[in-house]
Structure formats: C-alpha cells, structure tokens
CSV table of C-alpha atoms in Angstrom, one decimal:
chain,number,residue,atom,x,y,z
A,1,MET,CA,99.2,13.1,89.9
A,2,THR,CA,97.5,15.1,92.0
A,3,ASP,CA,94.3,14.9,92.8
A,4,THR,CA,92.8,18.8,92.6
A,5,PRO,CA,92.5,20.7,89.0
A,6,LEU,CA,93.7,24.0,89.0
A,7,LEU,CA,90.9,25.3,87.0
A,8,LYS,CA,87.8,24.9,86.7
A,9,VAL,CA,85.6,26.4,83.8
A,10,SER,CA,81.7,25.8,83.9
A,11,GLY,CA,79.3,27.3,80.9
A,12,VAL,CA,81.3,29.8,79.7
A,13,SER,CA,79.6,31.8,77.3
A,14,LYS,CA,80.4,35.3,76.2
A,15,PHE,CA,78.6,37.2,73.3
A,16,TYR,CA,79.3,40.4,72.1
A,17,GLY,CA,75.3,41.2,71.4
A,18,SER,CA,73.4,38.9,69.8
A,19,ARG,CA,76.8,37.8,67.8
A,20,ILE,CA,78.2,34.0,69.3
A,21,GLY,CA,81.6,35.4,70.2
A,22,CYS,CA,82.1,31.9,72.3
A,23,LYS,CA,79.4,29.3,73.8
A,24,ASP,CA,78.9,26.9,76.6
A,25,VAL,CA,82.4,26.1,77.2
A,26,SER,CA,84.0,24.0,80.1
A,27,PHE,CA,87.2,22.1,81.2
A,28,GLU,CA,89.1,21.6,83.6
A,29,LEU,CA,92.8,22.2,83.8
A,30,TRP,CA,95.4,19.9,85.8
A,31,PRO,CA,99.0,21.3,87.3
A,32,GLY,CA,101.2,20.4,84.5
A,33,GLU,CA,98.9,20.4,81.8
A,34,VAL,CA,99.3,22.2,78.3
A,35,LEU,CA,95.9,22.8,77.3
A,36,ALA,CA,96.0,23.7,73.3
A,37,ILE,CA,93.0,25.7,71.5
A,38,VAL,CA,92.9,25.5,68.2
A,39,GLY,CA,90.9,26.5,65.5
A,40,GLU,CA,90.6,28.8,62.6
A,41,SER,CA,90.5,32.6,62.8
A,42,GLY,CA,87.4,33.7,64.5
A,43,SER,CA,86.5,30.4,65.7
A,44,GLY,CA,86.5,32.4,69.1
A,45,LYS,CA,89.6,31.2,70.8
A,46,THR,CA,91.3,34.4,71.5
A,47,THR,CA,87.8,35.2,73.1
A,48,LEU,CA,87.9,32.6,75.5
A,49,LEU,CA,91.7,33.1,75.9
A,50,ASN,CA,90.8,36.6,76.7
A,51,CYS,CA,88.1,35.4,79.3
A,52,LEU,CA,90.0,33.0,80.9
A,53,SER,CA,92.7,35.1,81.8
A,54,THR,CA,90.0,38.0,83.2
A,55,ARG,CA,90.7,40.0,80.5
A,56,LEU,CA,87.2,40.3,79.2
A,57,MET,CA,84.2,39.7,81.2
A,58,PRO,CA,82.3,36.5,79.9
A,59,THR,CA,78.3,36.8,79.9
A,60,THR,CA,77.7,33.8,82.2
A,61,GLY,CA,79.0,30.7,83.5
A,62,SER,CA,82.1,30.7,85.5
A,63,ILE,CA,85.8,29.9,86.4
A,64,GLU,CA,87.0,29.5,89.6
A,65,TYR,CA,90.9,29.3,90.4
A,66,ARG,CA,92.8,27.1,92.9
A,67,MET,CA,95.0,29.9,95.4
A,68,ARG,CA,98.2,29.1,96.1
A,69,ASP,CA,96.2,28.5,99.7
A,70,GLY,CA,94.3,25.8,98.6
A,71,ASN,CA,91.1,27.5,98.0
A,72,PHE,CA,89.7,28.3,94.7
A,73,ARG,CA,88.0,31.0,94.4
A,74,ASP,CA,85.8,33.1,91.3
A,75,LEU,CA,87.4,34.2,89.5
A,76,TYR,CA,85.4,37.2,88.8
A,77,HIS,CA,84.3,37.5,92.4
A,78,MET,CA,88.1,38.8,93.4
A,79,SER,CA,88.3,42.6,93.4
A,80,GLU,CA,90.2,44.5,90.9
A,81,ALA,CA,93.6,43.9,93.2
A,82,GLU,CA,92.8,41.0,93.4
A,83,ARG,CA,92.9,39.8,89.8
A,84,ARG,CA,95.4,42.4,89.2
A,85,PHE,CA,98.0,40.6,91.5
A,86,LEU,CA,97.0,37.5,90.3
A,87,MET,CA,97.6,38.2,86.3
A,88,ARG,CA,101.2,40.2,87.8
A,89,THR,CA,102.4,37.3,90.2
A,90,ASP,CA,101.3,33.4,90.1
A,91,TRP,CA,100.0,34.2,85.9
A,92,GLY,CA,101.7,35.3,82.6
A,93,PHE,CA,100.4,35.9,79.5
A,94,VAL,CA,102.2,36.1,76.2
A,95,HIS,CA,100.9,37.9,73.6
A,96,GLN,CA,101.1,36.5,69.9
A,97,ASN,CA,102.6,40.9,69.5
A,98,PRO,CA,105.6,40.9,71.6
A,99,ALA,CA,105.2,44.8,71.9
A,100,ASP,CA,101.6,44.6,73.4
A,101,GLY,CA,103.6,42.5,76.8
A,102,LEU,CA,106.4,44.3,76.6
A,103,ARG,CA,107.9,47.8,77.7
A,104,MET,CA,109.3,48.2,74.1
A,105,THR,CA,111.2,51.9,75.7
A,106,VAL,CA,113.2,50.7,79.3
A,107,SER,CA,115.8,48.0,79.0
A,108,ALA,CA,115.0,44.1,78.6
A,109,GLY,CA,116.6,43.6,82.9
A,110,ALA,CA,113.9,46.0,83.3
A,111,ASN,CA,111.4,44.3,81.5
A,112,VAL,CA,112.4,41.0,83.4
A,113,GLY,CA,113.1,42.8,87.0
A,114,GLU,CA,109.5,44.7,87.0
A,115,ARG,CA,107.3,41.6,87.6
A,116,LEU,CA,109.8,41.1,89.9
A,117,MET,CA,109.3,44.4,92.0
A,118,ALA,CA,105.7,44.5,92.0
A,119,ILE,CA,106.3,40.9,94.3
A,120,GLY,CA,107.4,43.1,96.2
A,121,ASP,CA,111.7,42.8,95.3
A,122,ARG,CA,113.7,45.5,96.7
A,123,HIS,CA,117.0,44.9,96.4
A,124,TYR,CA,118.8,46.1,92.7
A,125,GLY,CA,121.7,44.1,93.0
A,126,ASN,CA,118.7,40.9,93.4
A,127,ILE,CA,116.9,42.5,90.8
A,128,ARG,CA,119.4,42.5,88.5
A,129,GLU,CA,121.0,39.2,88.8
A,130,THR,CA,117.9,37.3,88.3
A,131,ALA,CA,116.9,38.9,85.6
A,132,SER,CA,120.5,38.0,83.6
A,133,ASP,CA,119.8,34.7,84.6
A,134,TRP,CA,116.3,34.8,82.5
A,135,LEU,CA,118.0,36.5,79.8
A,136,THR,CA,120.5,33.2,79.8
A,137,ARG,CA,117.6,31.0,80.0
A,138,VAL,CA,115.8,32.1,77.0
A,139,GLU,CA,118.4,31.8,75.3
A,140,ILE,CA,119.5,36.3,74.8
A,141,SER,CA,123.3,37.5,75.6
A,142,THR,CA,123.3,38.8,79.1
A,143,ASP,CA,125.6,41.7,77.5
A,144,ARG,CA,122.8,42.5,75.8
A,145,ILE,CA,120.3,43.1,79.4
A,146,ASP,CA,120.5,47.6,79.1
A,147,ASP,CA,119.1,47.3,75.9
A,148,GLN,CA,116.0,48.1,74.8
A,149,PRO,CA,113.4,45.5,73.1
A,150,ARG,CA,112.8,48.1,70.5
A,151,ALA,CA,116.1,46.8,69.2
A,152,PHE,CA,115.3,43.3,69.5
A,153,SER,CA,114.5,40.8,66.7
A,154,GLY,CA,111.2,39.4,66.5
A,155,GLY,CA,112.2,36.1,68.1
A,156,MET,CA,114.6,37.8,70.6
A,157,ARG,CA,111.3,40.5,71.7
A,158,GLN,CA,108.9,37.1,72.5
A,159,ARG,CA,111.9,35.4,74.2
A,160,LEU,CA,112.8,38.4,76.6
A,161,GLN,CA,108.2,38.6,76.7
A,162,ILE,CA,108.5,34.6,78.2
A,163,ALA,CA,111.2,35.3,80.4
A,164,ARG,CA,109.2,38.6,82.0
A,165,ASN,CA,105.8,36.7,82.2
A,166,LEU,CA,108.2,33.0,84.3
A,167,VAL,CA,110.6,35.1,86.2
A,168,THR,CA,108.0,35.7,89.0
A,169,GLY,CA,107.2,31.6,88.7
A,170,PRO,CA,103.9,31.5,87.9
A,171,ARG,CA,101.5,27.7,87.9
A,172,LEU,CA,99.6,29.3,84.8
A,173,VAL,CA,100.4,30.9,81.4
A,174,PHE,CA,97.7,31.9,78.6
A,175,MET,CA,99.4,32.1,75.7
A,176,ASP,CA,97.8,33.6,72.4
A,177,GLU,CA,99.9,32.8,69.3
A,178,PRO,CA,103.3,32.6,70.8
A,179,THR,CA,104.9,31.2,67.6
A,180,GLY,CA,103.0,33.6,65.1
A,181,GLY,CA,104.4,36.0,62.8
A,182,LEU,CA,107.7,34.5,63.6
A,183,ASP,CA,109.7,32.5,60.6
A,184,VAL,CA,110.6,28.2,61.2
A,185,SER,CA,113.6,28.6,62.5
A,186,VAL,CA,113.0,30.9,65.4
A,187,GLN,CA,109.8,29.4,65.6
A,188,ALA,CA,111.3,26.3,66.6
A,189,ARG,CA,114.1,27.4,68.8
A,190,LEU,CA,111.1,29.5,70.7
A,191,LEU,CA,108.8,25.8,70.8
A,192,ASP,CA,112.1,24.0,72.3
A,193,LEU,CA,112.5,26.6,74.3
A,194,VAL,CA,108.6,26.7,75.9
A,195,ARG,CA,108.7,23.1,76.0
A,196,GLY,CA,112.1,22.4,77.8
A,197,LEU,CA,110.5,25.5,80.6
A,198,VAL,CA,107.1,24.1,80.7
A,199,ASN,CA,108.7,20.1,81.6
A,200,ASP,CA,111.0,21.9,84.0
A,201,LEU,CA,109.0,24.1,86.2
A,202,GLY,CA,106.1,22.2,86.3
A,203,LEU,CA,103.7,24.7,84.2
A,204,SER,CA,100.3,24.6,83.9
A,205,ALA,CA,99.4,26.2,80.3
A,206,ILE,CA,96.4,27.3,77.9
A,207,VAL,CA,98.0,28.0,74.6
A,208,VAL,CA,95.3,29.2,71.5
A,209,THR,CA,97.2,28.8,68.6
A,210,HIS,CA,95.7,28.0,64.9
A,211,ASP,CA,99.2,25.5,63.5
A,212,LEU,CA,98.4,21.8,64.6
A,213,ALA,CA,102.4,21.3,65.0
A,214,VAL,CA,102.7,23.4,67.5
A,215,ALA,CA,99.6,22.1,69.3
A,216,ARG,CA,101.4,19.4,68.8
A,217,LEU,CA,104.4,19.6,69.9
A,218,LEU,CA,103.1,21.2,73.0
A,219,SER,CA,99.9,20.0,74.4
A,220,HIS,CA,99.0,17.1,76.0
A,221,ARG,CA,95.3,18.1,75.6
A,222,MET,CA,93.8,19.9,72.2
A,223,MET,CA,89.9,21.5,72.4
A,224,VAL,CA,89.1,21.8,68.4
A,225,MET,CA,86.9,25.7,68.1
A,226,LYS,CA,84.2,26.8,65.9
A,227,ASP,CA,81.8,29.0,65.5
A,228,GLY,CA,82.0,29.3,68.9
A,229,HIS,CA,81.1,26.3,70.1
A,230,VAL,CA,84.2,23.6,71.6
A,231,ILE,CA,83.8,20.7,68.9
A,232,GLU,CA,85.8,18.3,69.4
A,233,HIS,CA,87.9,17.8,72.8
A,234,GLY,CA,90.3,14.8,73.9
A,235,LEU,CA,94.4,14.4,74.1
A,236,THR,CA,96.1,16.0,71.4
A,237,ASP,CA,97.1,12.8,70.3
A,238,ARG,CA,93.8,11.6,70.0
A,239,VAL,CA,92.2,14.2,67.7
A,240,LEU,CA,94.7,14.4,65.5
A,241,ASP,CA,95.7,10.8,64.2
A,242,ASP,CA,92.0,9.7,64.4
A,243,PRO,CA,89.8,13.3,63.7
A,244,ARG,CA,86.5,12.2,64.9
A,245,GLU,CA,83.8,15.8,63.6
A,246,PRO,CA,84.3,16.9,59.9
A,247,TYR,CA,85.8,20.2,60.3
A,248,THR,CA,88.6,18.7,62.6
A,249,GLN,CA,89.7,16.0,59.5
A,250,LEU,CA,89.1,18.6,57.4
A,251,LEU,CA,91.5,20.6,59.3
A,252,VAL,CA,93.9,17.9,59.9
A,253,SER,CA,93.8,16.6,55.9
A,254,SER,CA,94.7,20.6,54.8
A,255,ILE,CA,98.6,20.5,56.8
A,256,LEU,CA,100.7,20.3,54.4
A,257,GLN,CA,103.7,18.0,54.7
A,258,VAL,CA,107.6,18.4,54.7
B,1,MET,CA,100.7,-15.9,85.7
B,2,ALA,CA,98.5,-12.2,86.0
B,3,THR,CA,97.5,-10.4,82.9
B,4,PRO,CA,98.3,-6.9,82.5
B,5,LEU,CA,96.9,-6.0,79.2
B,6,VAL,CA,93.0,-8.0,78.3
B,7,VAL,CA,91.3,-6.2,75.1
B,8,SER,CA,87.5,-7.1,75.0
B,9,GLU,CA,84.9,-6.8,72.2
B,10,VAL,CA,86.6,-3.6,70.2
B,11,PHE,CA,84.8,-2.1,67.2
B,12,LYS,CA,86.8,0.5,65.5
B,13,SER,CA,85.4,2.4,62.2
B,14,PHE,CA,86.3,5.5,60.1
B,15,THR,CA,83.7,7.9,59.4
B,16,MET,CA,85.1,9.4,56.9
B,17,HIS,CA,83.2,13.2,56.2
B,18,LEU,CA,85.0,14.9,53.9
B,19,ARG,CA,83.9,11.8,51.1
B,20,ASP,CA,80.7,12.2,52.2
B,21,GLY,CA,81.0,10.6,55.2
B,22,ILE,CA,81.2,6.8,54.2
B,23,LYS,CA,82.1,5.0,57.2
B,24,LEU,CA,85.3,2.6,57.1
B,25,PRO,CA,85.3,-0.2,59.0
B,26,VAL,CA,88.7,-1.8,60.4
B,27,VAL,CA,88.3,-4.0,63.0
B,28,ASN,CA,85.5,-6.1,64.8
B,29,ASP,CA,84.9,-7.9,67.8
B,30,VAL,CA,88.2,-7.7,68.6
B,31,ASN,CA,89.5,-9.9,71.6
B,32,PHE,CA,92.2,-11.3,73.0
B,33,SER,CA,95.4,-11.2,76.2
B,34,VAL,CA,97.8,-10.9,76.5
B,35,ALA,CA,100.2,-12.5,80.0
B,36,SER,CA,103.3,-11.1,81.6
B,37,GLY,CA,106.6,-12.2,80.3
B,38,GLU,CA,104.5,-13.1,76.9
B,39,CYS,CA,105.8,-11.8,73.8
B,40,VAL,CA,101.9,-12.3,71.2
B,41,VAL,CA,102.6,-11.0,67.7
B,42,LEU,CA,99.8,-9.8,65.4
B,43,GLY,CA,99.9,-11.5,62.4
B,44,GLY,CA,97.7,-10.5,58.8
B,45,PRO,CA,97.9,-8.7,55.4
B,46,SER,CA,98.7,-5.2,55.4
B,47,GLY,CA,96.0,-2.8,56.1
B,48,ILE,CA,94.5,-5.5,57.7
B,49,GLY,CA,94.0,-3.1,61.1
B,50,LYS,CA,97.8,-5.3,62.9
B,51,SER,CA,98.6,-0.6,63.5
B,52,SER,CA,95.3,0.3,64.7
B,53,ILE,CA,94.9,-2.2,67.5
B,54,LEU,CA,97.8,-1.2,68.8
B,55,LYS,CA,96.7,3.1,68.5
B,56,MET,CA,94.0,2.3,69.9
B,57,LEU,CA,94.7,0.2,72.7
B,58,TYR,CA,97.6,3.3,72.6
B,59,GLY,CA,95.4,5.6,73.0
B,60,ASN,CA,95.6,7.4,70.0
B,61,TYR,CA,93.1,6.1,68.0
B,62,ALA,CA,89.1,6.5,69.2
B,63,VAL,CA,87.4,3.0,69.7
B,64,ASP,CA,83.6,2.6,69.1
B,65,ALA,CA,83.0,0.2,70.8
B,66,GLY,CA,84.3,-2.8,73.5
B,67,GLN,CA,86.8,-2.4,76.8
B,68,ILE,CA,90.6,-2.3,76.4
B,69,LEU,CA,92.2,-3.6,80.0
B,70,VAL,CA,95.5,-2.8,81.8
B,71,ASP,CA,97.3,-2.6,85.0
B,72,HIS,CA,97.8,0.3,86.2
B,73,LYS,CA,99.4,1.6,89.7
B,74,ASP,CA,97.3,-2.2,90.8
B,75,ARG,CA,93.9,-0.4,89.0
B,76,ILE,CA,92.6,-1.9,86.3
B,77,VAL,CA,92.3,1.4,83.8
B,78,ASP,CA,90.0,1.8,80.3
B,79,ILE,CA,91.7,3.3,77.9
B,80,ALA,CA,89.2,3.1,75.4
B,81,HIS,CA,87.2,5.5,78.0
B,82,ALA,CA,89.7,6.8,80.2
B,83,ASP,CA,90.2,10.4,80.7
B,84,PRO,CA,93.0,11.7,78.7
B,85,ARG,CA,95.6,13.0,81.7
B,86,THR,CA,94.6,9.1,82.3
B,87,ILE,CA,96.1,7.8,79.4
B,88,LEU,CA,99.6,10.1,79.5
B,89,ASP,CA,99.8,8.8,83.3
B,90,VAL,CA,99.5,5.0,82.3
B,91,ARG,CA,101.7,6.2,79.3
B,92,ARG,CA,104.4,7.7,81.6
B,93,HIS,CA,104.1,5.0,83.8
B,94,THR,CA,102.6,1.3,82.8
B,95,LEU,CA,102.1,1.3,78.5
B,96,GLY,CA,105.1,1.6,76.3
B,97,TYR,CA,105.1,1.9,72.9
B,98,VAL,CA,107.7,1.9,69.3
B,99,SER,CA,106.2,3.2,66.7
B,100,GLN,CA,107.4,3.1,63.2
B,101,PHE,CA,108.9,6.5,62.8
B,102,LEU,CA,110.7,8.5,65.4
B,103,ARG,CA,108.6,11.9,65.9
B,104,THR,CA,111.7,14.4,65.8
B,105,VAL,CA,110.9,17.6,68.2
B,106,PRO,CA,113.3,19.8,66.9
B,107,ARG,CA,117.1,20.9,68.4
B,108,VAL,CA,116.5,17.9,71.3
B,109,ALA,CA,120.4,15.6,70.8
B,110,ALA,CA,119.4,11.7,71.0
B,111,LEU,CA,120.4,11.3,74.0
B,112,ASP,CA,118.1,13.4,76.1
B,113,VAL,CA,115.5,12.5,73.3
B,114,VAL,CA,116.5,8.8,74.4
B,115,ALA,CA,116.4,9.1,78.1
B,116,GLU,CA,112.8,12.1,78.5
B,117,PRO,CA,111.1,9.2,78.9
B,118,LEU,CA,113.4,8.2,82.1
B,119,VAL,CA,113.4,11.4,83.4
B,120,ALA,CA,109.1,11.8,83.0
B,121,ARG,CA,108.5,9.5,85.2
B,122,GLY,CA,111.1,11.5,87.8
B,123,THR,CA,114.7,9.6,87.9
B,124,ASP,CA,117.2,12.1,87.8
B,125,SER,CA,119.0,13.4,84.6
B,126,THR,CA,122.2,12.1,85.0
B,127,GLU,CA,121.4,8.4,85.7
B,128,ALA,CA,118.6,8.5,82.7
B,129,LYS,CA,121.1,9.9,80.6
B,130,ASP,CA,123.7,7.5,81.3
B,131,LYS,CA,121.3,4.6,80.5
B,132,ALA,CA,120.6,5.9,77.5
B,133,ALA,CA,124.3,5.8,76.9
B,134,GLU,CA,124.1,2.2,77.8
B,135,LEU,CA,121.8,1.3,74.9
B,136,LEU,CA,122.1,3.4,72.0
B,137,ALA,CA,126.0,1.7,72.1
B,138,LYS,CA,124.6,-2.0,72.6
B,139,LEU,CA,122.0,-0.9,69.0
B,140,ASN,CA,126.0,0.4,67.7
B,141,LEU,CA,124.7,3.8,67.3
B,142,PRO,CA,127.8,5.2,66.8
B,143,ARG,CA,128.9,7.7,69.6
B,144,GLU,CA,128.7,10.8,67.6
B,145,LEU,CA,125.4,11.2,66.5
B,146,TRP,CA,124.4,11.2,70.2
B,147,GLY,CA,124.6,14.6,71.0
B,148,LEU,CA,122.9,15.4,67.6
B,149,PRO,CA,119.1,15.6,67.0
B,150,PRO,CA,117.8,13.2,64.8
B,151,ALA,CA,116.3,14.8,62.5
B,152,THR,CA,118.6,14.2,60.0
B,153,PHE,CA,119.4,10.9,60.2
B,154,SER,CA,118.8,7.8,58.2
B,155,GLY,CA,115.9,5.6,58.6
B,156,GLY,CA,117.9,3.1,60.2
B,157,GLU,CA,119.5,5.6,63.3
B,158,GLN,CA,116.3,6.9,63.7
B,159,GLN,CA,114.3,3.6,64.1
B,160,ARG,CA,117.5,2.9,66.7
B,161,ILE,CA,116.4,5.8,68.7
B,162,ASN,CA,113.0,4.9,69.1
B,163,ILE,CA,113.8,1.6,70.0
B,164,ALA,CA,116.1,2.8,73.0
B,165,ARG,CA,113.9,5.8,73.9
B,166,GLY,CA,110.6,1.9,74.1
B,167,PHE,CA,112.9,0.1,75.4
B,168,ILE,CA,114.4,2.5,78.8
B,169,THR,CA,112.0,2.6,81.1
B,170,SER,CA,110.2,-0.9,82.4
B,171,HIS,CA,107.2,-0.2,81.4
B,172,ARG,CA,104.4,-3.6,82.3
B,173,ILE,CA,103.1,-3.6,78.5
B,174,LEU,CA,105.3,-2.4,75.5
B,175,LEU,CA,103.3,-1.9,71.8
B,176,LEU,CA,106.2,-2.4,69.0
B,177,ASP,CA,105.2,-1.4,65.6
B,178,GLU,CA,107.5,-2.7,63.5
B,179,PRO,CA,110.2,-2.3,64.8
B,180,THR,CA,112.8,-4.0,63.1
B,181,ALA,CA,111.8,-2.8,59.5
B,182,SER,CA,114.6,-1.1,59.0
B,183,LEU,CA,117.3,-2.5,60.9
B,184,ASP,CA,120.0,-5.1,59.2
B,185,ALA,CA,121.0,-8.1,60.4
B,186,VAL,CA,123.4,-7.4,63.0
B,187,ASN,CA,121.0,-5.3,64.8
B,188,ARG,CA,118.0,-6.9,64.4
B,189,ARG,CA,119.8,-10.1,66.2
B,190,VAL,CA,120.1,-6.9,69.3
B,191,VAL,CA,116.6,-6.6,69.4
B,192,VAL,CA,115.8,-9.7,69.5
B,193,GLU,CA,117.9,-10.5,73.1
B,194,MET,CA,116.0,-7.4,73.5
B,195,ILE,CA,112.3,-8.2,73.4
B,196,ALA,CA,114.3,-11.7,75.1
B,197,GLU,CA,115.1,-9.7,78.1
B,198,LYS,CA,111.5,-8.2,78.6
B,199,LYS,CA,110.4,-11.1,78.8
B,200,ARG,CA,112.1,-12.9,81.3
B,201,GLU,CA,111.8,-9.5,83.5
B,202,GLY,CA,108.2,-10.3,83.3
B,203,VAL,CA,106.9,-7.5,80.1
B,204,ALA,CA,103.9,-8.1,78.6
B,205,LEU,CA,104.9,-7.3,74.5
B,206,LEU,CA,102.3,-7.5,71.8
B,207,GLY,CA,104.4,-6.4,68.5
B,208,ILE,CA,103.9,-6.7,64.8
B,209,PHE,CA,106.8,-8.4,62.4
B,210,HIS,CA,107.2,-8.2,59.1
B,211,ASP,CA,110.6,-9.6,58.7
B,212,GLU,CA,110.4,-13.8,59.3
B,213,GLU,CA,113.0,-14.1,61.5
B,214,VAL,CA,112.4,-12.6,63.4
B,215,ARG,CA,109.3,-13.0,64.2
B,216,GLU,CA,110.6,-16.8,65.2
B,217,ALA,CA,112.3,-15.5,67.4
B,218,VAL,CA,110.0,-13.3,70.1
B,219,ALA,CA,106.7,-14.4,69.2
B,220,ASP,CA,105.8,-17.1,71.7
B,221,ARG,CA,102.0,-16.8,69.7
B,222,ILE,CA,100.3,-15.3,67.1
B,223,LEU,CA,97.2,-13.6,67.0
B,224,ASP,CA,95.8,-14.0,62.8
B,225,VAL,CA,93.7,-9.9,63.1
B,226,MET,CA,91.7,-11.8,60.2
B,227,GLN,CA,90.0,-12.7,62.1
B,228,PHE,CA,89.0,-9.4,63.0
B,229,SER,CA,88.4,-8.5,59.9
B,230,PRO,CA,85.0,-7.1,58.5
B,231,ARG,CA,85.7,-7.3,55.5
B,232,LYS,CA,86.4,-11.4,56.2
B,233,ALA,CA,82.3,-11.1,57.6
B,234,LYS,CA,81.5,-9.9,54.0
B,235,ALA,CA,83.1,-12.6,52.4
B,236,ALA,CA,82.0,-15.6,54.1
C-alpha cells in the first residue's frame, strides 16, 4: 500500500445560481483504487465528476492532484495549458456517448494515435503499431483500423473510446456511465474488459453509474449521492450488503433480481 | 499460541428505513477469539446471526459498537473501524472468506476465478494457475470446466470453485460460510481434509457447518451464537 493519495478533494461545492449541483464533497482517491459514484438522475454525480475532471469550475473547495513528480497541484490554480496537458496524457475521460469522446470522421487508428501524438510521438510506424496493439486489447479486429467509428457498433465505439483513453498510460480515468445505452451482453464484455485493464495497469478510476451491479463489479469504494449531497460512503460490499441510509436502502431494494 | 482474531463487545442491528424505521437487533455483546491452528464452529439455529457475524468480520456488514481485531502484517487492525482501503488490504493478505454462493463475473474462466486471489497478492500468473489447477483437481471438478465461466455451473460445482478460491492463498484467518452445503460425500471429505491441512499450517478458522458429520470432523470448539441473541434476553 502506498501512503500518498493520488487525488485530494476537499469541500467541493457547485451551485447553479441558488440551486445545488453538489455540496461539500470531500474524499481522497488512492493509486489503484476504483471509486463508484452512484445515485439517480439529477443527484449531482455528473456535476461532481465534471468538477473533479476540470470540465466544470466548482464554486468552492479544492482539488489537488499528485503529479508524476510527486508534488500536489491544485487543479484550479494551474494554467489552462497545464490542465489540458494533464487531460491529454495523465488522465482519461470515458463519456457515456462515445461520439462525445471520439472523432467520428477520422479512422479508428487515428483516434488512438492522436493521443500519442499529443505526448510527442512522431514516428508513424510506431504510432500505427501501438494503435493496432490497443485495438486488439479492446477486442477490435485490426482490419478495422482504417475504418471510421461511424461504421462501428455502439459497443465497438465504446471500446475504441477506452483504447483512445488508455493508450497514453494514464494514472486516472474518469468514466461517466460507461455501459449506459449498451445491451447487456455488450455491457458484460465491456465491464470484464475494463475490470481486466484496471487491474493490469493499476489504474485509479472514478466511475459514475446508476447501475449498482456495475458498481459492485468494478469498484472498491462507493459514494451514494442524493440531491447534491454524499449521503453514504464506504467499502462497496458494505454499502450494498448493509446500506444504512434510507435512500441507499431504497436503491438497493430496487435492484431487479435475475 | 497466537490469537490472530479477537472479537470484543460487538453489537449489530439493522434499521429498516423502508419499514417505518423498525430496528431489528441481530446480535448483542459478541465476545470470542480464535487461535492459530484452531477451528471454531458457530452453532445455533438458522436466523440466529451466524452469517451476520462472519459478514461483520469480513467488513461486509457495519458494526454498531465493539471491536473486531485482526493481526495484520504485524499490527492490529480493527475491522469495525478501519477505512475501506485497509479492509481491502486485510482481505488481500490476512483474511479469507468462502461465501455460501459464488459471485460470478461474466466471461472469466473458472481457473482464473480461482487463481485471482493469488494474482492479487502479486504471484506470477502461471504459478497461480498451476496452484488453481491443483486445487480444482483435488476437488474433483471436471477438467473440461476449467476454461469456462462458472455462471452456468451447478450449485456443487460453483461451490467447489468458491472453496478453491478461498483456500488457494495462505491467509492466516479463514471464514467459512457453509462451504460443504451442496457437496456430495466424497467432496465433503476432501474439504474436511483441506481444513485439517489449514489447521496444521496454523490458520485460524471460523465456520458455519450445518452438516453434523463435517462439524464433528473439523470443530475444535463450538460457539453457541444463541448466547449473543437479543431474543434470548427477551425470553428470559
């Protein structure tokens, strides 16, 4: 166990005018740890994810990230250029809709290669080789490398988006409903793939989902949100097996058994 | 003799918010310890709180009051108050658990399911798979099944995978929730022998066994959970 967190979040709130987006959220994320944020639509989970990933400026609070040199930097005290560099290299962001995270009109290979070029790779042959290696890892046949994602199915697009994000060896990946909108067999495949990659690469991840089964399978730790507040927080097994708060009990008891 | 597991003054109840907040007491003032090389069996009728005790020890259930002390990497960790990260580390290295039912993961082969706890501890994956194969062979799981995901296996087959997964590591404490419930006589005897071997290695075991024959064979001591039941106090 390493003894320094990767991300330190303290007192983060976001208000939309007088309405609460999320209120007073604090936690630490450790290397190799997967945190699930669950709650129903409108509970503030996406607002929180966007605040954490510098996509939305919080109203108050601080978010510190441990850079590769070991120093903590406050995300909102960095320059825009530094933040962008972080997003392109050390972080990944997997959107619910792959079209938001991919360029739909350039080839699959270029989608993966673009992130490599952003970190300075220039050798076309190497980039293509790495891209093709990553397509294999996400179970996309390499003969599709020159096809555009427009020609891919929903599940393939989502896997391509994951390859694009992981190719630079990020340390932290944000995922917003990564399996939303996929049918169940495709979901299972994607979950298994993500689980394997997270384990193999020792990634930290923050996954927003409304699906408790996804949270159980992927995450170590869980935060339950309601009306912008974190109402329950703990080991995933504990929150799901012994929910304490009324709302969490309602959520858990609403799962359909197969 | 070393005592890797001590449970002290543990209280547990469930508050059912969806049922007007009624409070269901589960166990009161649980006190016991398990020594190295000892197998303690939790006794008492169904619904008395045996499984709940195991789940509290493993961190799946929260504890209202009290301490659950585990000897982890030469320091004492209180599971009742530890943070999630510490509990996961304790599970990885010190505390094993064989649950009643296997939680299957889509697409992962039986052999990999069994090898996983070793891989998580940093063992080389080939070595872990060899060890997993050895255990599955010992438990008479047909070789054709090893490469398949266990979701569609029979109850007894899934349970043997669960046992192999729990026994593959050399955790110092092992919790067993009816590991032999759906096994035939031959495999029950295999499990009894595996438990005896763990005892010889100095593992502290705490289990629930409804099968009398198995209980007789493995138990050093039976702990009557009735004594911790809040219902007993009411009846008296």
